[in-house]
Short mmCIF file of C-alpha atoms and ligand atoms in Angstrom, two decimals:
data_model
loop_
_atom_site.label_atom_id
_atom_site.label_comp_id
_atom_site.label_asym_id
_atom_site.label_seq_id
_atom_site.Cartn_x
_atom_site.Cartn_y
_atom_site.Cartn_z
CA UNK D 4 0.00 0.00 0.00
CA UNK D 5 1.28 3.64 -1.21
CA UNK D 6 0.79 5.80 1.87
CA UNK D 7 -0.59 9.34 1.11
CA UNK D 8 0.76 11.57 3.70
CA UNK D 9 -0.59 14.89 4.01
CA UNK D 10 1.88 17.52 4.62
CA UNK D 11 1.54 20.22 7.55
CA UNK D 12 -2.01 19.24 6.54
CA UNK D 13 -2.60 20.04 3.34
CA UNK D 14 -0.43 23.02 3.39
CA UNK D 15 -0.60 23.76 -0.45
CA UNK D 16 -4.28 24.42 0.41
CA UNK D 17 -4.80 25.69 3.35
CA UNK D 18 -2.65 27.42 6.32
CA UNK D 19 0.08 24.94 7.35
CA UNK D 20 -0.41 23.29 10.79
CA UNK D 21 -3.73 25.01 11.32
CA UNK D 22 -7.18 22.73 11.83
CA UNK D 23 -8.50 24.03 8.81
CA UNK D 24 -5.37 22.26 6.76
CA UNK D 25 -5.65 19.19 8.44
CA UNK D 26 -9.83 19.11 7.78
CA UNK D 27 -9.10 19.71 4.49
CA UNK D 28 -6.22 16.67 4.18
CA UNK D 29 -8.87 14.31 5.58
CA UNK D 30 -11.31 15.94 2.55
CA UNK D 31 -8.99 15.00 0.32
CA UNK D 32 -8.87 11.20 1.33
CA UNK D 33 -5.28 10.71 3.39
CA UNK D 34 -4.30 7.81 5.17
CA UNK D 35 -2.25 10.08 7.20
CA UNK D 36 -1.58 13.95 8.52
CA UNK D 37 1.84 15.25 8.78
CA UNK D 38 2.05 18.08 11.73
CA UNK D 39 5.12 19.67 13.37
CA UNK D 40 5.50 19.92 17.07
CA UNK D 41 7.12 22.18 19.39
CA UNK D 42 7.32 23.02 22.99
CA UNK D 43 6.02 26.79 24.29
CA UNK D 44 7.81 28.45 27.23
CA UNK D 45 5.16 26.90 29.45
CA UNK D 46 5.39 23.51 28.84
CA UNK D 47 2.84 23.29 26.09
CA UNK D 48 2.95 20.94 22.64
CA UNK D 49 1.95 23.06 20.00
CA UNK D 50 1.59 22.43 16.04
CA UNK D 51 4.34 25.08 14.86
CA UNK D 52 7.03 23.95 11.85
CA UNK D 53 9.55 27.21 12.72
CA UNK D 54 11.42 27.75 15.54
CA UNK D 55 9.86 31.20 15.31
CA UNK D 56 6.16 32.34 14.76
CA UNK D 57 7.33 34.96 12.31
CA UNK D 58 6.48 33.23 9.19
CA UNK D 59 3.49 31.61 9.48
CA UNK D 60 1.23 33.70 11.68
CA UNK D 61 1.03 37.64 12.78
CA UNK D 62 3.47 37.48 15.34
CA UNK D 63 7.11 37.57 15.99
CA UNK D 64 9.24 35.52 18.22
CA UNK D 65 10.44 32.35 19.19
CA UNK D 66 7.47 29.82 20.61
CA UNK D 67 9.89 28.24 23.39
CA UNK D 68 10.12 31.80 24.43
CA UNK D 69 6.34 32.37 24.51
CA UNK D 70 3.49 30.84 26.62
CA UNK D 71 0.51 29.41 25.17
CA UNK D 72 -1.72 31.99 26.19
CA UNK D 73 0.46 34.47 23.70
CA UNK D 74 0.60 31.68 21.44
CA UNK D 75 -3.18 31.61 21.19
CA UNK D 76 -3.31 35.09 20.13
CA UNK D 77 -2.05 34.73 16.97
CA UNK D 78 -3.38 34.64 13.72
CA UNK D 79 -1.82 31.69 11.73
CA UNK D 80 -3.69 32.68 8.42
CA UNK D 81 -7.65 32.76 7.17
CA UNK D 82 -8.03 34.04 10.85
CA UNK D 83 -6.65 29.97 12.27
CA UNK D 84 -5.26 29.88 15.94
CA UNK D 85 -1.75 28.19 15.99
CA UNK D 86 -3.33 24.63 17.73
CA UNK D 87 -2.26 22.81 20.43
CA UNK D 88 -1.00 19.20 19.76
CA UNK D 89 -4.36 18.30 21.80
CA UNK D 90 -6.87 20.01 19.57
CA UNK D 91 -5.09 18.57 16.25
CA UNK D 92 -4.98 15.43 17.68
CA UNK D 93 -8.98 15.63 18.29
CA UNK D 94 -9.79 16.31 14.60
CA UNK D 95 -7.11 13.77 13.84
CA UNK D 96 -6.72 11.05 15.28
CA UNK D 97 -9.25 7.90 15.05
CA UNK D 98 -9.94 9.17 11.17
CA UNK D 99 -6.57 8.40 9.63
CA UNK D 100 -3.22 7.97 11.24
CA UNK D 101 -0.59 11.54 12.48
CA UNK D 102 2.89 11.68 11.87
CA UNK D 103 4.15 14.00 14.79
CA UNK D 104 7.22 15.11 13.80
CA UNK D 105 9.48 16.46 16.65
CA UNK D 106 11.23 19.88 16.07
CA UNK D 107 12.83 20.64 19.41
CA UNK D 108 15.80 19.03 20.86
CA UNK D 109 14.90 17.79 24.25
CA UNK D 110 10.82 17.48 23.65
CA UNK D 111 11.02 13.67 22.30
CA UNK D 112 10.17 13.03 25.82
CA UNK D 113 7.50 15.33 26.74
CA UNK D 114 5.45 13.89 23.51
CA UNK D 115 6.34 10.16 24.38
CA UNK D 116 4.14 11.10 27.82
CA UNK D 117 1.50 13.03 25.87
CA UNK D 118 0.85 10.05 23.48
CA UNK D 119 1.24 7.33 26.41
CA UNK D 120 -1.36 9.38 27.86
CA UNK D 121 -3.59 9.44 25.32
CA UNK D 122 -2.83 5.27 24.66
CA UNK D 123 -3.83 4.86 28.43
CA UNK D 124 -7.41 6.82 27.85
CA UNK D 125 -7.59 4.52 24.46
CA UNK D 126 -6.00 5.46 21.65
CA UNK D 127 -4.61 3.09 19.49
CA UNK D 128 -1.10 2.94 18.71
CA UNK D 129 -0.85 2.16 15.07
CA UNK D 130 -2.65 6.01 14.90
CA UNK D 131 0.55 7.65 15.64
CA UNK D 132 4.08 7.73 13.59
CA UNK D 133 6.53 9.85 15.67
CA UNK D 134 9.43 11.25 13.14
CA UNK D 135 12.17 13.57 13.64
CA UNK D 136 15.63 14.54 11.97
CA UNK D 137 16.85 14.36 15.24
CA UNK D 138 17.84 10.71 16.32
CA UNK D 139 18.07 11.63 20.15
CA UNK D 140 14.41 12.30 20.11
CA UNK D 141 13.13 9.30 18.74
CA UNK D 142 14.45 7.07 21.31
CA UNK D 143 12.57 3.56 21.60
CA UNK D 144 12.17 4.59 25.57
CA UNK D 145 10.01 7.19 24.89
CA UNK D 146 7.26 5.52 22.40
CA UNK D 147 7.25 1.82 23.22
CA UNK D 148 4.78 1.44 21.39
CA UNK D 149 4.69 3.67 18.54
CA UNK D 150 6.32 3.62 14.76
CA UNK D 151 9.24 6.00 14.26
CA UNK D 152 10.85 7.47 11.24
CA UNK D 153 14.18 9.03 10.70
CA UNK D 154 14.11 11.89 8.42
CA UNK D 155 16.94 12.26 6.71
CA UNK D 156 18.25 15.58 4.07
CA UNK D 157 21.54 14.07 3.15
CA UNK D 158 24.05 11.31 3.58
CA UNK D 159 21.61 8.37 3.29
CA UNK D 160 23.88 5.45 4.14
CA UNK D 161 24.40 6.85 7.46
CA UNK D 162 20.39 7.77 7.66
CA UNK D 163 19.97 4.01 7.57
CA UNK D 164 22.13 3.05 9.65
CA UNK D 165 21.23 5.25 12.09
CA UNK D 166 17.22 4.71 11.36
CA UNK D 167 18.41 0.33 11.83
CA UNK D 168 20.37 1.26 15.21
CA UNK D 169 17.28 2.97 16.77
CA UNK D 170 14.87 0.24 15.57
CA UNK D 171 12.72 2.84 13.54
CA UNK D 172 10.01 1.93 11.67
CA UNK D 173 10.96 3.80 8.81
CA UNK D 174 13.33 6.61 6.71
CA UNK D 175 12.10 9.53 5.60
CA UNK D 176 14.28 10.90 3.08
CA UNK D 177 13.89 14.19 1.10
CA UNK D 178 12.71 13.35 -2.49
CA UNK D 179 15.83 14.35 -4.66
CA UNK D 180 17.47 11.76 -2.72
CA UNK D 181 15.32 8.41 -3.28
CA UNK D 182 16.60 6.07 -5.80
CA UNK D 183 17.19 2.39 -6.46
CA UNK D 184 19.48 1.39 -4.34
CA UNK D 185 18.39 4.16 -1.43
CA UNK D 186 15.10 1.90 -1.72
CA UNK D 187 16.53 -1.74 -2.25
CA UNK D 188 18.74 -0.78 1.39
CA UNK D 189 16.31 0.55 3.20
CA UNK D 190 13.78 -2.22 2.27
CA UNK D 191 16.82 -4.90 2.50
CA UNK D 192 17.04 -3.59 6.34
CA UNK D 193 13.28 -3.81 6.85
CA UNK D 194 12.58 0.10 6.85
CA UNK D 195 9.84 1.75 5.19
CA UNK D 196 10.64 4.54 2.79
CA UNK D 197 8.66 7.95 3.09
CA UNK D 198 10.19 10.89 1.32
CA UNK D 199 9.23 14.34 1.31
CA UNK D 200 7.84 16.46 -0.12
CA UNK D 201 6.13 15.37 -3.34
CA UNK D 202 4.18 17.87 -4.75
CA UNK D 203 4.30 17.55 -8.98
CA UNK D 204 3.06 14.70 -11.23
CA UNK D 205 6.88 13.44 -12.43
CA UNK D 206 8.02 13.31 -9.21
CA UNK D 207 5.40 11.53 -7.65
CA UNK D 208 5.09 8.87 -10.93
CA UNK D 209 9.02 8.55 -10.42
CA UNK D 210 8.86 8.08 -6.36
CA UNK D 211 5.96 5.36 -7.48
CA UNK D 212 7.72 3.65 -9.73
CA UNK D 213 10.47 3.42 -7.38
CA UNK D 214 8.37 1.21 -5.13
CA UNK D 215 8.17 3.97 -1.98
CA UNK D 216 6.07 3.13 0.61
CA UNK D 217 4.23 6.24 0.57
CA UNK D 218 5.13 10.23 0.27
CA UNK D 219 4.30 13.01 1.77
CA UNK D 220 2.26 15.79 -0.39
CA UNK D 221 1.22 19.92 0.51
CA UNK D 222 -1.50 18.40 -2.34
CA UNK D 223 -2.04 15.48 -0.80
CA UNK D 224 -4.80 14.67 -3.40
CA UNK D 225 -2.01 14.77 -6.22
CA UNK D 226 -0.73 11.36 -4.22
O1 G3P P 313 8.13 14.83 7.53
C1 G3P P 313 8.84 15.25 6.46
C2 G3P P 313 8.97 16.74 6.38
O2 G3P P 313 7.92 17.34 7.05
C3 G3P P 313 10.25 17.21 6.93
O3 G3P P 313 10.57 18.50 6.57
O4 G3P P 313 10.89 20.88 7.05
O5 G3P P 313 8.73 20.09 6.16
O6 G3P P 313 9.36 19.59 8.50
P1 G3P P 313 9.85 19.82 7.10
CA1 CA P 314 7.52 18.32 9.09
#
């Protein structure tokens, strides 16, 4: 099966990591919803891809360096509040699986709790993929339970190594770097191969025809 993966929602749609992209991913018939997760100054797991709020809302400023009530004051475009990991999860989860990917060095733990949380008040575990470029933060200890993927931007060899050393689930590697033998090694180790982002027609016929287990997509429905 050829996992569609909806990026920061359907981010070429809608505003990225708002509820309004990610209702509008599960329009468009995903089998999962791509967020990006961060930690406010107050302990708080919100659905931010920058290290700032500069970009994508009305703001300025860095979000570890905010609290969530300041956070919630922002516009993140077509008048969307920046959401907590909660309130994404709650549209989310239980339609089609979430790939939380972890942005902030030191917060893999904090979201292993929040999702062993929401396993003890029953969620299901095959609902969650936990990804991250950074291999600290996908420790098994923190997700017993849950799939990880490595995401990787360069270098793949060592990406698989790396991804087969902390018994991940998967590789996530950006597109331009998928090919035959990124795919035969990956597969040959028993990883999964997600890259991102996919977004045009050659791309995602060449990704296919590679025999990727899935991609990642701003136009998800283009998958
Ligand atoms: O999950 C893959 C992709 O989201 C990683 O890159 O920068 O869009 O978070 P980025
Ligand atoms: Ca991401």
């Amino acid at each position: 099966m050829f996992l569609k993966i909806g990026h920061r929602g359907a981010a070429g749609y809608e505003p990225e990591n708002t509820l309004r992209s990610f209702r509008r991913a599960l329009e468009l018939g995903v089998d999962m919803v791509e967020l990006d997760v961060r930690r406010t100054k107050d302990g708080h797991l919100v659905v931010m891809h920058d290290e700032t709020v500069d970009r994508t809302t009305n703001g300025s400023g860095k979000v570890s360096e905010m609290t969530l009530a300041e956070i919630m004051e922002l516009d993140a475009g077509r008048a969307e509040k920046v959401p907590t990991l909660d309130e994404a999860l709650d549209i989310v989860h239980g339609k089609v699986s979430v790939d939380i990917e972890v942005k902030d060095a030191g917060t893999g733990p904090a979201i292993g709790r929040f999702l062993k949380d929401r396993l003890a008040r029953g969620a299901k575990s095959d609902g969650f993929v936990v990804s991250s470029f950074l291999p600290r933060e996908l420790a098994i200890g923190c997700y017993p339970d849950v799939r990880r993927v490595l995401l990787v931007k360069e270098c793949v060899e060592d990406g698989i190594q790396a991804a087969v050393a902390l018994r991940a689930w998967g590789i996530g590697p950006k597109s331009e770097l998928a090919d035959e033998n990124l795919v035969k090694a990956a597969h040959d180790a028993g990883l999964k191969v997600l890259p991102w982002t996919a977004d045009d027609a050659p791309l995602i016929a060449k990704l296919k025809k590679l025999g990727v287990d899935g991609a990642f997509s701003n136009f998800p429905d283009r998958l």
